[in-house]
Tab-separated table of C-alpha atoms in Angstrom:
chain	number	residue	atom	x	y	z
A	196	MET	CA	54.465	-90.238	51.202
A	197	ASN	CA	50.927	-89.095	50.634
A	198	ASP	CA	48.135	-91.316	51.664
A	199	LEU	CA	45.957	-92.674	48.813
A	200	PRO	CA	42.241	-91.889	49.105
A	201	THR	CA	40.226	-94.575	50.540
A	202	PRO	CA	37.506	-96.182	48.437
A	203	ARG	CA	34.862	-94.264	50.383
A	204	GLU	CA	36.478	-90.933	49.625
A	205	SER	CA	36.568	-91.739	45.895
A	206	THR	CA	32.908	-92.530	45.930
A	207	ASN	CA	32.024	-89.234	47.606
A	208	SER	CA	33.979	-87.196	45.050
A	209	LEU	CA	32.071	-88.774	42.150
A	210	ASP	CA	28.781	-87.865	43.745
A	211	ASN	CA	29.566	-84.184	43.219
A	212	VAL	CA	29.964	-84.567	39.410
A	213	PRO	CA	26.663	-83.719	37.584
A	214	THR	CA	25.078	-86.585	35.733
A	215	PRO	CA	24.265	-86.243	31.956
A	216	GLU	CA	20.584	-86.041	32.807
A	217	GLY	CA	21.202	-83.154	35.141
A	218	MET	CA	23.256	-81.281	32.565
A	219	TRP	CA	20.514	-81.671	29.939
A	220	THR	CA	17.889	-80.343	32.341
A	221	LYS	CA	19.923	-77.233	33.008
A	222	THR	CA	20.673	-76.710	29.309
A	223	ALA	CA	16.997	-77.092	28.371
A	224	ALA	CA	15.986	-74.618	31.053
A	225	PHE	CA	18.591	-72.142	29.782
A	226	LEU	CA	17.387	-72.395	26.159
A	227	LYS	CA	13.764	-72.169	27.216
A	228	SER	CA	14.400	-68.739	28.644
A	229	PHE	CA	14.906	-67.393	25.074
A	230	PHE	CA	11.376	-68.315	23.886
A	231	PRO	CA	8.034	-66.742	24.818
A	232	ALA	CA	6.084	-68.721	27.322
A	233	GLU	CA	3.262	-69.515	24.879
A	234	GLN	CA	5.678	-71.058	22.337
A	235	GLY	CA	7.733	-73.144	24.672
A	236	MET	CA	10.053	-75.835	23.438
A	237	GLY	CA	7.543	-77.088	20.965
A	238	GLY	CA	8.600	-74.443	18.437
A	239	PRO	CA	6.614	-71.523	17.104
A	240	LYS	CA	2.926	-72.065	16.640
A	241	GLU	CA	1.543	-72.158	13.146
A	242	PRO	CA	0.301	-68.669	12.206
A	243	LYS	CA	-3.293	-68.336	11.255
A	244	GLU	CA	-3.637	-68.382	7.502
A	245	SER	CA	-5.395	-65.038	7.497
A	246	TRP	CA	-3.917	-64.227	4.099
A	247	LEU	CA	-6.378	-66.664	2.569
A	248	GLU	CA	-9.379	-64.671	3.713
A	249	PRO	CA	-9.014	-61.694	1.294
A	250	VAL	CA	-8.484	-64.098	-1.597
A	251	LEU	CA	-11.600	-66.039	-0.787
A	252	ALA	CA	-13.548	-62.845	-0.339
A	253	SER	CA	-12.404	-61.467	-3.684
A	254	VAL	CA	-13.780	-64.512	-5.474
A	255	ASP	CA	-17.276	-63.505	-4.525
A	256	THR	CA	-16.760	-59.862	-5.449
A	257	PRO	CA	-18.332	-59.105	-8.888
A	258	VAL	CA	-15.955	-57.563	-11.442
A	259	ALA	CA	-17.277	-54.941	-13.799
A	260	SER	CA	-16.937	-55.924	-17.463
A	261	LEU	CA	-14.493	-53.891	-19.532
A	262	VAL	CA	-16.266	-54.849	-22.762
A	263	ASP	CA	-18.842	-52.544	-24.269
A	264	PHE	CA	-21.223	-55.096	-25.730
A	265	ASN	CA	-22.938	-52.409	-27.769
A	266	LYS	CA	-19.786	-52.064	-29.850
A	267	LEU	CA	-19.351	-55.758	-30.614
A	268	PRO	CA	-21.423	-55.703	-33.844
A	269	ASP	CA	-19.363	-52.782	-35.171
A	270	LEU	CA	-16.136	-54.580	-34.333
A	271	ALA	CA	-17.331	-57.769	-36.020
A	272	PHE	CA	-18.348	-55.843	-39.147
A	273	ARG	CA	-14.998	-54.070	-39.288
A	274	ARG	CA	-13.085	-57.320	-38.791
A	275	GLU	CA	-14.981	-59.013	-41.631
A	276	VAL	CA	-14.295	-56.167	-44.077
A	277	LEU	CA	-10.608	-56.037	-43.154
A	278	ASP	CA	-10.319	-59.802	-43.570
A	279	TRP	CA	-11.755	-59.471	-47.079
A	280	ARG	CA	-9.252	-56.703	-47.850
A	281	ASP	CA	-6.268	-58.765	-46.699
A	282	ASN	CA	-7.442	-61.911	-48.491
A	283	PHE	CA	-8.096	-59.951	-51.689
A	284	HIS	CA	-4.640	-58.418	-51.532
A	285	ALA	CA	-3.090	-61.892	-51.483
A	286	ALA	CA	-5.510	-63.373	-54.030
A	287	VAL	CA	-5.037	-60.697	-56.697
A	288	THR	CA	-1.241	-60.833	-56.324
A	289	LEU	CA	-1.145	-64.606	-56.736
A	290	THR	CA	-3.611	-64.464	-59.645
A	291	VAL	CA	-1.620	-61.852	-61.565
A	292	ALA	CA	1.614	-63.775	-60.931
A	293	ARG	CA	0.052	-66.951	-62.342
A	294	LEU	CA	-1.372	-65.127	-65.379
A	295	GLU	CA	2.000	-63.482	-65.961
A	296	ASP	CA	3.662	-66.897	-66.200
A	297	CYS	CA	1.075	-68.063	-68.718
A	298	PHE	CA	1.435	-64.899	-70.774
A	299	ILE	CA	5.239	-65.161	-70.853
A	300	GLN	CA	5.017	-68.773	-72.008
A	301	GLN	CA	2.719	-67.666	-74.842
A	302	MET	CA	5.110	-64.855	-75.762
A	303	GLN	CA	8.025	-67.271	-75.968
A	304	ALA	CA	6.002	-69.652	-78.116
A	305	ASP	CA	5.025	-66.800	-80.457
A	306	LEU	CA	8.665	-65.726	-80.784
A	307	ASP	CA	9.653	-69.246	-81.781
A	308	ASN	CA	7.005	-69.188	-84.521
A	309	VAL	CA	7.945	-65.830	-86.035
A	310	SER	CA	8.582	-66.192	-89.761
A	311	LEU	CA	11.863	-65.184	-91.391
A	312	LEU	CA	10.215	-62.121	-92.967
A	313	ARG	CA	8.931	-60.890	-89.621
A	314	LYS	CA	12.358	-61.389	-88.069
A	315	VAL	CA	13.596	-58.802	-90.516
A	316	LEU	CA	10.545	-56.509	-90.510
A	317	ALA	CA	9.286	-56.957	-86.955
A	318	ARG	CA	5.863	-55.662	-85.970
A	319	PRO	CA	5.312	-53.899	-82.619
A	320	SER	CA	5.125	-56.410	-79.798
A	321	ASP	CA	1.752	-55.198	-78.554
A	322	GLU	CA	0.134	-55.948	-81.913
A	323	ILE	CA	1.406	-59.520	-81.827
A	324	LEU	CA	0.550	-60.150	-78.181
A	325	GLN	CA	-2.745	-58.271	-77.752
A	326	ASP	CA	-4.992	-61.239	-78.545
A	327	SER	CA	-3.026	-63.467	-76.187
A	328	PHE	CA	-3.231	-60.785	-73.491
A	329	VAL	CA	-7.028	-60.592	-73.771
A	330	ARG	CA	-7.424	-64.377	-73.644
A	331	ILE	CA	-4.774	-65.203	-71.035
A	332	VAL	CA	-4.759	-62.141	-68.773
A	333	ARG	CA	-7.685	-59.783	-69.199
A	334	LEU	CA	-10.703	-62.118	-69.188
A	335	PRO	CA	-9.522	-64.457	-66.363
A	336	LEU	CA	-8.525	-61.494	-64.195
A	337	ILE	CA	-11.877	-59.762	-64.674
A	338	ALA	CA	-13.618	-62.993	-63.636
A	339	VAL	CA	-11.570	-63.095	-60.418
A	340	LEU	CA	-12.304	-59.431	-59.705
A	341	ARG	CA	-16.043	-59.954	-60.113
A	342	LYS	CA	-15.984	-62.866	-57.646
A	343	GLU	CA	-14.166	-60.761	-55.079
A	344	GLU	CA	-16.566	-57.920	-55.752
A	345	ASN	CA	-19.497	-60.236	-55.021
A	346	LYS	CA	-17.881	-61.311	-51.733
A	347	LEU	CA	-17.561	-57.711	-50.597
A	348	ASN	CA	-21.158	-56.904	-51.568
A	349	ALA	CA	-22.319	-59.981	-49.650
A	350	ILE	CA	-20.631	-58.588	-46.527
A	351	ALA	CA	-22.355	-55.252	-47.116
A	352	GLN	CA	-25.718	-56.984	-47.454
A	353	LYS	CA	-25.152	-59.088	-44.348
A	354	TRP	CA	-24.574	-55.969	-42.255
A	355	ASP	CA	-27.369	-53.984	-43.893
A	356	HIS	CA	-25.095	-51.654	-45.863
A	357	PHE	CA	-25.971	-52.955	-49.315
A	358	ALA	CA	-26.737	-50.252	-51.917
A	359	LYS	CA	-25.423	-47.522	-49.618
A	360	VAL	CA	-22.211	-47.403	-51.624
A	361	GLU	CA	-21.126	-48.752	-55.004
A	362	LEU	CA	-18.635	-51.566	-54.611
A	363	VAL	CA	-17.449	-52.262	-58.156
A	364	PHE	CA	-13.957	-52.712	-59.584
A	365	ASP	CA	-12.986	-50.446	-62.470
A	366	THR	CA	-11.368	-52.669	-65.107
A	367	CYS	CA	-10.672	-49.923	-67.679
A	368	ARG	CA	-6.957	-50.327	-67.015
A	369	LEU	CA	-7.087	-53.698	-68.766
A	370	ASN	CA	-8.485	-52.133	-71.949
A	371	ALA	CA	-5.019	-50.797	-72.715
A	372	GLU	CA	-3.941	-54.418	-72.974
A	373	CYS	CA	-0.170	-54.455	-73.491
A	374	ALA	CA	0.275	-51.015	-75.045
A	375	SER	CA	3.508	-50.541	-73.085
A	376	LEU	CA	5.144	-53.019	-75.514
A	377	HIS	CA	4.356	-50.934	-78.586
A	378	ASP	CA	7.858	-49.481	-78.969
A	379	ILE	CA	9.547	-52.907	-78.978
A	380	GLY	CA	9.808	-54.858	-82.210
A	381	PHE	CA	8.609	-58.430	-81.798
A	382	LYS	CA	11.736	-60.408	-82.606
A	383	PHE	CA	13.932	-62.882	-80.820
A	384	SER	CA	16.775	-60.421	-80.250
A	385	LYS	CA	14.366	-58.324	-78.147
A	386	LYS	CA	13.187	-61.250	-76.038
A	387	ASN	CA	14.774	-60.110	-72.759
A	388	LEU	CA	13.465	-56.573	-73.202
A	389	ILE	CA	9.950	-57.854	-73.932
A	390	LEU	CA	10.140	-60.145	-70.893
A	391	SER	CA	11.236	-57.311	-68.617
A	392	ARG	CA	8.470	-55.051	-69.898
A	393	ILE	CA	5.819	-57.749	-69.306
A	394	GLN	CA	7.018	-58.250	-65.726
A	395	THR	CA	6.782	-54.501	-65.119
A	396	LEU	CA	3.325	-54.418	-66.669
A	397	MET	CA	2.006	-57.209	-64.465
A	398	LEU	CA	3.789	-57.012	-61.096
A	399	GLY	CA	5.803	-53.792	-61.279
A	400	PRO	CA	5.495	-50.801	-58.899
A	401	ALA	CA	2.672	-49.343	-61.010
A	402	GLY	CA	1.567	-52.615	-62.591
A	403	ILE	CA	-1.755	-54.366	-62.866
A	404	ALA	CA	-1.500	-56.160	-59.507
A	405	GLU	CA	-0.791	-52.971	-57.591
A	406	HIS	CA	-3.520	-51.115	-59.451
A	407	PHE	CA	-6.201	-53.549	-58.303
A	408	ARG	CA	-4.748	-53.909	-54.794
A	409	ASP	CA	-5.213	-50.161	-54.443
A	410	GLN	CA	-8.798	-50.483	-55.688
A	411	GLY	CA	-9.487	-53.214	-53.151
A	412	MET	CA	-8.146	-50.976	-50.382
A	413	HIS	CA	-10.369	-48.140	-51.597
A	414	LEU	CA	-13.505	-50.283	-51.772
A	415	SER	CA	-13.013	-51.698	-48.281
A	416	ARG	CA	-12.525	-48.184	-46.912
A	417	LYS	CA	-15.716	-47.003	-48.630
A	418	LEU	CA	-17.684	-49.808	-47.034
A	419	LEU	CA	-16.273	-49.122	-43.565
A	420	GLU	CA	-17.161	-45.473	-43.893
A	421	THR	CA	-20.834	-46.318	-44.421
A	422	LYS	CA	-20.968	-47.362	-40.759
A	423	THR	CA	-20.178	-43.835	-39.629
A	424	SER	CA	-22.220	-42.000	-42.255
């Protein structure tokens, strides 16, 4: 039978087992060998924030302006004329649309008042409606055109271009009144045809609204061209 180790022998064998503190020291030394000496176990040092230096330097560097200040007055003048053109385009369209509604209402009222004799022997629609056209459409529209004309001339005067070019609307188109209705007898059975013809006259592709929009475009272009002449 084998002899059991004496208590003293057991104690000596335990002395050869490394303690936890000894193992940690060896492990730390092993890991430390992977890092440069200047970094050590404290981790990498914070890099110098050298990337901030160019940014700070650029703040003090003057930047050349991309704006030609000599051209600013020309740009302001051009912007003001183009704003008038766009506003006029909208204003004349809305005005003609409103006058068209009023004129159609008058036409319908006149149809309701046509006598029995005229229902049989109808007169041309333009003869019946011409006075209403002058009162409801022509005179109010001319008043609006003159106001817009004055606005454009005020811009020309502000920028010292007044009297260099004539900025006046030609209203001769309105002298024809509603001649396009001449071939339609003014009677209730022709109501839809009269209505369609009035709409074409006022807001159609070659109607009154488009005619004066084109004039507004032409006048604004004439004024802009005075700057280069």
